[in-house]
Amino acid sequence: MLTILYFARLRDVLGCASETLATPPATVRDLIALLVARGGVWQAELGGARVFRVAINQEMAQLDDAIPAGAEVAIFPPVTGG
Amino acid sequence: MLTILYFARLRDVLGCASETLATPPATVRDLIALLVARGGVWQAELGGARVFRVAINQEMAQLDDAIPAGAEVAIFPPVTGG
Amino acid sequence: MQQDVIRVQSADFDVAHEYQRLAGQPQIGAVVMFVGRVRDLSANADLHALHLEHYPAMTERALQQLVQAARARWQLDAVTIIHRVGRLAPAEQIVLVLTASPHRDTAYEANRYLMDYLKTAAPFWKKEITRHGEAWVEARASDEQARARWET
Amino acid sequence: MQQDVIRVQSADFDVAHEYQRLAGQPQIGAVVMFVGRVRDLSANADLHALHLEHYPAMTERALQQLVQAARARWQLDAVTIIHRVGRLAPAEQIVLVLTASPHRDTAYEANRYLMDYLKTAAPFWKKEITRHGEAWVEARASDEQARARWET
């Protein structure tokens, strides 16, 4: 199982703070493709037009990183703290 | 008339905190030559072996700067504050 | 002895208190403190507040890693990072980064390094609440460039 | 409105008090504070004290010129320079430089500029009083090099 968290502007635009997937994709790239396939705001936000970041188990991750079993994956806009 | 002030290590080595000259030299270079001519520690400190700084009327000065009438000239080691 | 303080909190912080913990340590020759504050540069005081959101499970871990990376580059006697979250009014404090070292160059550089990475690698997001509505702050290319300086 | 504080004093200073005067000013997004302190890196606590001498008629003038030079280079909301003189024990504070600006890069750079010039152009001299005797501190080439960076 995979938990996905969304933060900040992405959470607001997607209308979703968290969700779970019963059958997790193998990599971040696969996960993003699955989300983009939903179309609409999912495609608009994650389909290439806008920049976003991904963390796996609270560590910054890249598109080709594998998603381990039971992972917490977070998807969020570039950070703006400080 | 010219007032000369010495600070920090230079004052200690020269054994002099301040003095006055009745007939001031035209430039800093002339003043230093006059002091070096005293020989001994004066020559050792101001004759070229060691670095020192000069201020005229509380402004950093160069060797070729003219010394105005009634000036306060300060001679001191490179600063070490902060 | 490593003296690191890393905190994420909604409450305000007291710069004097954080500085005071370095008292009486003669190996510390230089302390640099950076305070980032809620700024409103508009002539009409348009900004009502910032809302600072973060990713709690990740934030402190990211800050810990950041401090360890700075310690790997520089000799530091103490590091403090405090970052606030929640609603913050104009002129309120957002972040404190304190670095203490025997040497001033080290204290300056480590401090700037920490801020440059904090701005690009720690999961905080700002939303502006103005008289015109609410809007998430967009990341700035200049912050990415500032971080990139350290990676050459 | 220029908000400069320039003081030379034997008394200690309070970083919190100096920072506090910036409270409630929403144009200030970034504050950098540098504190230089009496350091003793010897394993045996060799240093009894520093004695800080200065050239009173020149000191404040030199610091004023320094602040004006920084203001000519950067947009600064406030600058504070406080430098102590007299006898200072290990871990005591020597100097505070505070810079406030809308932008963090400006606050960092102006602060470092002020310290680099203060170290080479303001008439202060340090004498170390150790268990082995007294000795004037020699100027360091690295301080001259640090200043030279700003003159290219």
Short mmCIF file of C-alpha atoms in Angstrom, two decimals:
data_model
loop_
_atom_site.label_atom_id
_atom_site.label_comp_id
_atom_site.label_asym_id
_atom_site.label_seq_id
_atom_site.Cartn_x
_atom_site.Cartn_y
_atom_site.Cartn_z
CA MET A 1 0.00 0.00 0.00
CA LEU A 2 1.09 3.55 -0.76
CA THR A 3 0.16 6.76 1.01
CA ILE A 4 0.31 9.99 -1.02
CA LEU A 5 0.35 13.41 0.63
CA TYR A 6 -0.19 16.73 -1.15
CA PHE A 7 0.85 20.08 0.27
CA ALA A 8 0.25 23.80 -0.13
CA ARG A 9 -0.95 25.05 -3.53
CA LEU A 10 -0.99 21.52 -4.99
CA ARG A 11 -3.30 20.28 -2.25
CA ASP A 12 -5.63 23.23 -2.81
CA VAL A 13 -5.72 22.86 -6.60
CA LEU A 14 -6.06 19.06 -6.57
CA GLY A 15 -8.63 19.24 -3.80
CA CYS A 16 -6.86 16.42 -2.00
CA ALA A 17 -4.61 16.33 1.08
CA SER A 18 -3.91 12.60 1.09
CA GLU A 19 -4.95 9.35 -0.51
CA THR A 20 -3.87 5.71 -0.52
CA LEU A 21 -3.19 3.39 -3.43
CA ALA A 22 -3.64 -0.32 -2.87
CA THR A 23 -1.18 -1.30 -5.63
CA PRO A 24 1.78 1.10 -5.63
CA PRO A 25 3.66 1.85 -8.88
CA ALA A 26 7.32 0.81 -9.08
CA THR A 27 8.87 4.27 -9.43
CA VAL A 28 8.02 7.92 -8.93
CA ARG A 29 7.77 8.25 -12.70
CA ASP A 30 5.14 5.51 -12.83
CA LEU A 31 3.20 7.09 -9.98
CA ILE A 32 3.16 10.48 -11.69
CA ALA A 33 2.01 8.87 -14.98
CA LEU A 34 -0.83 7.19 -13.11
CA LEU A 35 -1.91 10.50 -11.54
CA VAL A 36 -1.61 12.44 -14.83
CA ALA A 37 -3.86 9.84 -16.48
CA ARG A 38 -6.68 11.12 -14.28
CA GLY A 39 -6.76 14.18 -16.56
CA GLY A 40 -8.09 17.62 -15.55
CA VAL A 41 -6.16 19.39 -12.81
CA TRP A 42 -4.04 16.27 -12.28
CA GLN A 43 -2.73 16.46 -15.80
CA ALA A 44 -2.39 20.25 -15.66
CA GLU A 45 -0.34 20.18 -12.45
CA LEU A 46 1.75 17.03 -12.87
CA GLY A 47 1.77 16.60 -16.66
CA GLY A 48 4.80 18.74 -17.39
CA ALA A 49 3.60 22.34 -17.46
CA ARG A 50 4.43 23.09 -13.82
CA VAL A 51 7.32 22.28 -11.52
CA PHE A 52 6.72 20.06 -8.51
CA ARG A 53 8.80 18.11 -6.01
CA VAL A 54 8.48 14.57 -4.66
CA ALA A 55 9.64 13.09 -1.37
CA ILE A 56 9.69 9.38 -0.50
CA ASN A 57 9.55 8.63 3.21
CA GLN A 58 10.42 12.26 3.99
CA GLU A 59 13.48 12.37 1.74
CA MET A 60 13.65 14.36 -1.49
CA ALA A 61 13.34 11.94 -4.44
CA GLN A 62 13.88 11.84 -8.20
CA LEU A 63 11.61 10.54 -10.97
CA ASP A 64 13.52 7.29 -11.36
CA ASP A 65 13.63 6.44 -7.65
CA ALA A 66 11.90 3.22 -6.68
CA ILE A 67 8.97 3.39 -4.31
CA PRO A 68 9.42 0.88 -1.46
CA ALA A 69 6.53 -1.05 0.03
CA GLY A 70 4.43 0.92 2.48
CA ALA A 71 6.04 4.19 1.49
CA GLU A 72 4.77 7.67 2.27
CA VAL A 73 5.15 9.72 -0.91
CA ALA A 74 4.65 13.47 -0.76
CA ILE A 75 4.08 15.68 -3.78
CA PHE A 76 4.37 19.44 -3.36
CA PRO A 77 5.32 22.72 -5.07
CA PRO A 78 8.87 24.08 -4.81
CA VAL A 79 9.34 25.23 -1.22
CA THR A 80 9.09 28.89 -0.18
CA GLY A 81 10.00 29.02 3.49
CA GLY A 82 12.74 30.93 5.23
CA MET B 1 52.93 73.77 14.42
CA LEU B 2 52.39 70.05 14.05
CA THR B 3 51.08 67.57 16.60
CA ILE B 4 52.16 63.95 16.20
CA LEU B 5 50.36 61.11 17.99
CA TYR B 6 51.65 57.53 18.32
CA PHE B 7 49.44 54.57 19.15
CA ALA B 8 49.59 50.99 20.38
CA ARG B 9 52.82 49.05 19.78
CA LEU B 10 54.49 52.04 18.09
CA ARG B 11 53.87 54.26 21.10
CA ASP B 12 55.31 51.60 23.41
CA VAL B 13 58.43 50.97 21.30
CA LEU B 14 59.10 54.63 20.58
CA GLY B 15 58.40 55.53 24.19
CA CYS B 16 56.33 58.49 23.04
CA ALA B 17 52.56 59.09 22.94
CA SER B 18 52.66 62.57 21.40
CA GLU B 19 54.98 65.39 20.51
CA THR B 20 54.87 68.70 18.67
CA LEU B 21 57.09 70.06 15.91
CA ALA B 22 57.42 73.82 15.59
CA THR B 23 58.28 73.71 11.88
CA PRO B 24 56.17 71.01 10.18
CA PRO B 25 57.50 69.15 7.10
CA ALA B 26 55.61 69.61 3.83
CA THR B 27 54.51 66.02 3.31
CA VAL B 28 54.11 62.78 5.21
CA ARG B 29 57.18 61.49 3.42
CA ASP B 30 59.24 64.43 4.69
CA LEU B 31 57.93 63.91 8.21
CA ILE B 32 58.83 60.25 8.20
CA ALA B 33 62.34 61.07 6.86
CA LEU B 34 62.79 63.54 9.70
CA LEU B 35 61.74 60.94 12.29
CA VAL B 36 63.90 58.18 10.75
CA ALA B 37 66.92 60.53 10.93
CA ARG B 38 66.68 60.26 14.72
CA GLY B 39 68.11 56.72 14.33
CA GLY B 40 67.63 53.90 16.85
CA VAL B 41 64.05 52.68 17.30
CA TRP B 42 62.78 55.50 15.08
CA GLN B 43 64.78 54.20 12.16
CA ALA B 44 63.93 50.59 12.99
CA GLU B 45 60.19 51.23 13.11
CA LEU B 46 59.71 53.86 10.39
CA GLY B 47 62.74 53.25 8.15
CA GLY B 48 61.21 50.60 5.97
CA ALA B 49 61.49 47.32 7.82
CA ARG B 50 58.02 47.46 9.35
CA VAL B 51 54.57 48.45 8.11
CA PHE B 52 52.86 51.46 9.65
CA ARG B 53 49.90 53.71 8.88
CA VAL B 54 49.53 57.50 8.94
CA ALA B 55 46.43 59.64 9.44
CA ILE B 56 46.22 63.41 8.92
CA ASN B 57 43.49 65.13 10.89
CA GLN B 58 41.86 61.75 11.60
CA GLU B 59 41.78 60.64 7.96
CA MET B 60 43.97 57.86 6.56
CA ALA B 61 46.80 59.43 4.54
CA GLN B 62 49.48 58.44 2.02
CA LEU B 63 53.21 59.24 1.94
CA ASP B 64 52.83 62.01 -0.63
CA ASP B 65 49.95 63.77 1.09
CA ALA B 66 50.66 67.36 2.14
CA ILE B 67 50.51 68.21 5.83
CA PRO B 68 48.33 71.28 6.37
CA ALA B 69 49.14 73.93 8.95
CA GLY B 70 48.16 72.99 12.51
CA ALA B 71 47.55 69.37 11.53
CA GLU B 72 47.21 66.42 13.88
CA VAL B 73 49.23 63.59 12.37
CA ALA B 74 48.87 60.10 13.82
CA ILE B 75 51.31 57.26 13.19
CA PHE B 76 50.30 53.75 14.19
CA PRO B 77 50.62 50.04 13.37
CA PRO B 78 48.11 48.33 11.06
CA VAL B 79 44.83 48.12 12.96
CA THR B 80 43.67 44.94 14.69
CA GLY B 81 40.18 45.67 16.03
CA GLY B 82 36.90 43.93 15.32
CA MET C 1 30.60 18.99 21.83
CA GLN C 2 28.03 19.77 19.19
CA GLN C 3 25.51 22.35 20.20
CA ASP C 4 22.65 22.30 17.77
CA VAL C 5 19.17 23.63 18.30
CA ILE C 6 16.58 22.80 15.64
CA ARG C 7 12.98 23.74 16.26
CA VAL C 8 9.80 24.21 14.26
CA GLN C 9 7.14 26.05 16.19
CA SER C 10 4.20 28.41 15.91
CA ALA C 11 5.33 30.48 18.89
CA ASP C 12 7.66 33.42 18.42
CA PHE C 13 11.32 33.01 19.36
CA ASP C 14 13.64 35.24 21.37
CA VAL C 15 16.91 36.00 19.59
CA ALA C 16 18.54 37.06 22.86
CA HIS C 17 17.69 33.77 24.53
CA GLU C 18 19.12 31.74 21.67
CA TYR C 19 22.29 33.84 21.61
CA GLN C 20 22.64 33.66 25.39
CA ARG C 21 23.33 29.92 25.37
CA LEU C 22 26.76 30.70 23.89
CA ALA C 23 27.78 32.84 26.88
CA GLY C 24 31.09 32.07 28.52
CA GLN C 25 32.50 29.91 25.71
CA PRO C 26 35.95 31.30 24.89
CA GLN C 27 36.49 29.14 21.80
CA ILE C 28 33.74 31.10 19.99
CA GLY C 29 35.23 34.12 18.28
CA ALA C 30 32.39 34.90 15.88
CA VAL C 31 28.62 34.58 15.96
CA VAL C 32 26.37 35.34 13.01
CA MET C 33 22.61 35.53 13.45
CA PHE C 34 20.18 35.83 10.57
CA VAL C 35 16.55 36.71 11.21
CA GLY C 36 14.03 36.51 8.38
CA ARG C 37 10.84 38.48 8.94
CA VAL C 38 7.43 38.96 7.35
CA ARG C 39 7.92 41.82 4.92
CA ASP C 40 5.37 44.10 3.33
CA LEU C 41 6.96 46.39 0.78
CA SER C 42 3.66 47.65 -0.60
CA ALA C 43 2.94 51.33 -0.04
CA ASN C 44 -0.58 50.56 1.20
CA ALA C 45 0.24 47.87 3.76
CA ASP C 46 -1.57 45.33 1.60
CA LEU C 47 -0.38 42.28 3.51
CA HIS C 48 -2.58 41.12 6.36
CA ALA C 49 -0.52 38.05 7.18
CA LEU C 50 1.54 35.15 5.93
CA HIS C 51 0.43 31.59 6.53
CA LEU C 52 3.37 29.20 6.86
CA GLU C 53 2.57 25.55 6.15
CA HIS C 54 5.02 22.68 6.46
CA TYR C 55 5.31 18.90 6.18
CA PRO C 56 5.82 17.99 9.82
CA ALA C 57 7.17 14.47 9.38
CA MET C 58 9.85 15.74 7.00
CA THR C 59 10.74 19.19 8.31
CA GLU C 60 12.98 18.47 11.27
CA ARG C 61 14.70 15.66 9.41
CA ALA C 62 15.45 18.00 6.50
CA LEU C 63 16.82 20.63 8.89
CA GLN C 64 18.95 18.07 10.72
CA GLN C 65 20.47 16.94 7.43
CA LEU C 66 21.11 20.53 6.49
CA VAL C 67 22.99 21.20 9.72
CA GLN C 68 25.03 18.05 9.30
CA ALA C 69 25.98 19.11 5.79
CA ALA C 70 27.14 22.49 7.10
CA ARG C 71 29.14 20.81 9.88
CA ALA C 72 30.84 18.62 7.28
CA ARG C 73 32.03 21.75 5.43
CA TRP C 74 32.96 24.07 8.31
CA GLN C 75 34.22 24.05 11.87
CA LEU C 76 31.18 25.19 13.85
CA ASP C 77 30.83 25.46 17.61
CA ALA C 78 27.07 25.87 17.55
CA VAL C 79 24.17 26.02 15.12
CA THR C 80 20.60 27.09 15.76
CA ILE C 81 17.71 26.90 13.30
CA ILE C 82 14.25 27.93 14.42
CA HIS C 83 11.47 28.18 11.86
CA ARG C 84 7.95 29.27 12.64
CA VAL C 85 4.74 27.97 11.09
CA GLY C 86 1.14 29.17 11.13
CA ARG C 87 -0.19 32.70 10.78
CA LEU C 88 2.39 35.50 11.01
CA ALA C 89 1.68 39.24 10.82
CA PRO C 90 3.90 41.78 9.02
CA ALA C 91 7.21 42.44 10.82
CA GLU C 92 6.92 39.18 12.78
CA GLN C 93 9.92 36.88 12.87
CA ILE C 94 9.84 33.81 10.60
CA VAL C 95 13.24 32.18 10.91
CA LEU C 96 16.44 32.36 12.94
CA VAL C 97 19.73 30.86 11.81
CA LEU C 98 22.65 31.20 14.24
CA THR C 99 26.18 30.01 13.53
CA ALA C 100 29.13 30.21 15.95
CA SER C 101 32.73 29.54 15.05
CA PRO C 102 36.28 30.48 15.98
CA HIS C 103 36.50 32.48 12.71
CA ARG C 104 34.22 35.10 11.20
CA ASP C 105 34.46 33.86 7.60
CA THR C 106 33.23 30.45 8.73
CA ALA C 107 30.34 31.89 10.72
CA TYR C 108 29.24 34.07 7.79
CA GLU C 109 29.55 31.40 5.13
CA ALA C 110 27.89 28.61 7.10
CA ASN C 111 25.02 30.93 7.96
CA ARG C 112 24.40 31.89 4.36
CA TYR C 113 24.73 28.27 3.26
CA LEU C 114 22.08 27.21 5.76
CA MET C 115 19.69 29.94 4.63
CA ASP C 116 20.25 29.20 0.93
CA TYR C 117 19.46 25.51 1.45
CA LEU C 118 16.63 26.16 3.87
CA LYS C 119 14.98 28.32 1.19
CA THR C 120 15.13 25.52 -1.38
CA ALA C 121 15.23 22.18 0.47
CA ALA C 122 13.12 22.45 3.63
CA PRO C 123 9.38 21.71 3.19
CA PHE C 124 7.84 25.07 4.11
CA TRP C 125 5.34 27.00 2.02
CA LYS C 126 4.15 30.56 2.36
CA LYS C 127 0.68 31.82 1.55
CA GLU C 128 0.06 35.56 1.45
CA ILE C 129 -3.21 36.81 2.89
CA THR C 130 -3.75 40.29 1.50
CA ARG C 131 -6.64 42.70 1.17
CA HIS C 132 -7.03 41.28 -2.34
CA GLY C 133 -7.33 37.65 -1.27
CA GLU C 134 -5.04 34.71 -0.63
CA ALA C 135 -2.24 33.42 -2.84
CA TRP C 136 0.54 30.89 -2.45
CA VAL C 137 3.98 32.43 -2.87
CA GLU C 138 5.82 31.20 -5.97
CA ALA C 139 9.38 29.91 -5.59
CA ARG C 140 11.98 32.33 -6.89
CA ALA C 141 14.68 31.43 -9.40
CA SER C 142 17.11 33.60 -7.41
CA ASP C 143 16.80 31.25 -4.45
CA GLU C 144 17.71 28.27 -6.65
CA GLN C 145 20.66 30.22 -8.00
CA ALA C 146 21.79 31.12 -4.49
CA ARG C 147 21.83 27.45 -3.57
CA ALA C 148 23.56 26.43 -6.80
CA ARG C 149 26.60 28.54 -5.81
CA TRP C 150 27.43 25.99 -3.11
CA GLU C 151 27.31 23.03 -5.50
CA THR C 152 30.06 24.06 -7.92
CA MET D 1 14.74 57.37 7.19
CA GLN D 2 18.25 56.28 8.03
CA GLN D 3 18.63 54.42 11.27
CA ASP D 4 22.27 54.21 12.17
CA VAL D 5 23.74 53.53 15.58
CA ILE D 6 27.51 53.95 15.93
CA ARG D 7 29.03 53.70 19.36
CA VAL D 8 32.46 53.14 20.89
CA GLN D 9 32.27 52.24 24.55
CA SER D 10 33.93 50.31 27.33
CA ALA D 11 30.60 48.97 28.63
CA ASP D 12 29.19 45.73 27.29
CA PHE D 13 26.32 45.88 24.82
CA ASP D 14 23.05 43.98 24.68
CA VAL D 15 22.40 42.34 21.31
CA ALA D 16 18.69 41.98 22.11
CA HIS D 17 18.33 45.68 22.85
CA GLU D 18 20.01 46.65 19.59
CA TYR D 19 17.87 44.22 17.61
CA GLN D 20 14.70 45.35 19.36
CA ARG D 21 14.79 48.82 17.82
CA LEU D 22 13.81 47.21 14.50
CA ALA D 23 10.55 45.83 15.89
CA GLY D 24 7.38 46.56 13.98
CA GLN D 25 9.05 47.68 10.74
CA PRO D 26 7.45 45.66 7.94
CA GLN D 27 9.88 46.82 5.23
CA ILE D 28 12.68 44.87 6.93
CA GLY D 29 12.74 41.33 5.62
CA ALA D 30 16.22 40.34 6.73
CA VAL D 31 18.45 41.18 9.68
CA VAL D 32 22.04 39.98 10.02
CA MET D 33 23.92 40.41 13.28
CA PHE D 34 27.60 39.69 13.69
CA VAL D 35 29.15 39.49 17.15
CA GLY D 36 32.91 39.28 17.53
CA ARG D 37 34.10 37.97 20.87
CA VAL D 38 37.34 37.55 22.82
CA ARG D 39 38.56 34.12 21.85
CA ASP D 40 41.01 31.85 23.57
CA LEU D 41 41.78 28.77 21.52
CA SER D 42 44.68 27.65 23.71
CA ALA D 43 44.16 24.39 25.55
CA ASN D 44 45.38 25.93 28.80
CA ALA D 45 43.22 29.06 28.86
CA ASP D 46 46.37 31.13 28.43
CA LEU D 47 44.57 34.38 27.75
CA HIS D 48 43.80 36.55 30.77
CA ALA D 49 42.34 39.43 28.77
CA LEU D 50 42.49 41.58 25.69
CA HIS D 51 43.17 45.28 25.97
CA LEU D 52 41.49 47.27 23.19
CA GLU D 53 43.01 50.65 22.47
CA HIS D 54 41.68 53.16 19.95
CA TYR D 55 42.27 56.67 18.58
CA PRO D 56 39.21 58.43 19.95
CA ALA D 57 39.23 61.51 17.70
CA MET D 58 39.33 59.31 14.62
CA THR D 59 37.29 56.25 15.55
CA GLU D 60 33.71 57.42 15.22
CA ARG D 61 34.54 59.38 12.09
CA ALA D 62 36.06 56.29 10.49
CA LEU D 63 33.01 54.22 11.43
CA GLN D 64 30.62 56.87 10.09
CA GLN D 65 32.46 56.87 6.76
CA LEU D 66 32.35 53.12 6.69
CA VAL D 67 28.57 53.07 7.16
CA GLN D 68 28.11 55.71 4.48
CA ALA D 69 30.19 53.65 2.07
CA ALA D 70 28.00 50.61 2.76
CA ARG D 71 24.84 52.67 2.27
CA ALA D 72 26.17 53.86 -1.08
CA ARG D 73 26.48 50.23 -2.20
CA TRP D 74 23.35 48.65 -0.75
CA GLN D 75 19.78 49.43 0.24
CA LEU D 76 19.87 49.26 4.01
CA ASP D 77 17.08 50.03 6.44
CA ALA D 78 19.31 50.14 9.49
CA VAL D 79 22.95 49.74 10.48
CA THR D 80 24.44 49.35 13.95
CA ILE D 81 28.13 49.27 14.81
CA ILE D 82 29.16 49.03 18.44
CA HIS D 83 32.83 48.49 19.28
CA ARG D 84 34.16 48.12 22.79
CA VAL D 85 37.48 49.38 24.12
CA GLY D 86 39.43 48.72 27.30
CA ARG D 87 40.02 45.44 29.07
CA LEU D 88 37.91 42.48 27.90
CA ALA D 89 37.99 38.96 29.35
CA PRO D 90 37.74 35.77 27.28
CA ALA D 91 34.25 35.16 25.83
CA GLU D 92 33.32 38.82 26.28
CA GLN D 93 31.77 40.65 23.34
CA ILE D 94 34.01 43.01 21.35
CA VAL D 95 31.98 44.20 18.41
CA LEU D 96 28.43 44.13 17.04
CA VAL D 97 27.56 44.82 13.43
CA LEU D 98 23.86 44.75 12.55
CA THR D 99 22.46 45.23 9.07
CA ALA D 100 18.77 45.30 8.11
CA SER D 101 17.40 45.22 4.59
CA PRO D 102 14.42 44.08 2.55
CA HIS D 103 16.60 41.27 1.10
CA ARG D 104 18.79 38.69 2.75
CA ASP D 105 21.67 38.89 0.26
CA THR D 106 21.99 42.60 0.95
CA ALA D 107 21.94 42.15 4.71
CA TYR D 108 24.62 39.44 4.53
CA GLU D 109 26.90 41.26 2.11
CA ALA D 110 26.71 44.64 3.77
CA ASN D 111 27.43 43.04 7.14
CA ARG D 112 30.51 41.27 5.89
CA TYR D 113 31.69 44.38 4.06
CA LEU D 114 31.43 46.40 7.26
CA MET D 115 33.39 43.81 9.24
CA ASP D 116 36.07 43.46 6.56
CA TYR D 117 36.64 47.23 6.50
CA LEU D 118 36.34 47.62 10.24
CA LYS D 119 39.14 45.07 10.64
CA THR D 120 41.48 47.06 8.36
CA ALA D 121 40.41 50.72 8.43
CA ALA D 122 39.14 51.59 11.91
CA PRO D 123 41.79 52.65 14.45
CA PHE D 124 41.54 49.89 17.05
CA TRP D 125 44.43 47.82 18.36
CA LYS D 126 44.36 44.66 20.44
CA LYS D 127 46.92 43.72 23.07
CA GLU D 128 46.86 40.21 24.48
CA ILE D 129 47.50 39.82 28.19
CA THR D 130 48.46 36.20 28.78
CA ARG D 131 50.09 34.18 31.52
CA HIS D 132 53.31 34.65 29.54
CA GLY D 133 53.13 38.46 29.40
CA GLU D 134 51.66 41.15 27.16
CA ALA D 135 51.91 41.41 23.38
CA TRP D 136 50.27 43.56 20.73
CA VAL D 137 48.36 41.52 18.19
CA GLU D 138 49.86 41.62 14.68
CA ALA D 139 47.62 42.51 11.75
CA ARG D 140 46.75 39.50 9.60
CA ALA D 141 47.24 39.32 5.86
CA SER D 142 43.94 37.44 5.59
CA ASP D 143 42.10 40.53 6.86
CA GLU D 144 43.70 42.67 4.14
CA GLN D 145 42.74 40.04 1.58
CA ALA D 146 39.17 39.98 2.85
CA ARG D 147 38.93 43.72 2.36
CA ALA D 148 40.56 43.59 -1.07
CA ARG D 149 37.67 41.46 -2.36
CA TRP D 150 35.40 44.52 -2.19
CA GLU D 151 37.76 46.71 -4.20
CA THR D 152 37.87 44.72 -7.43
#
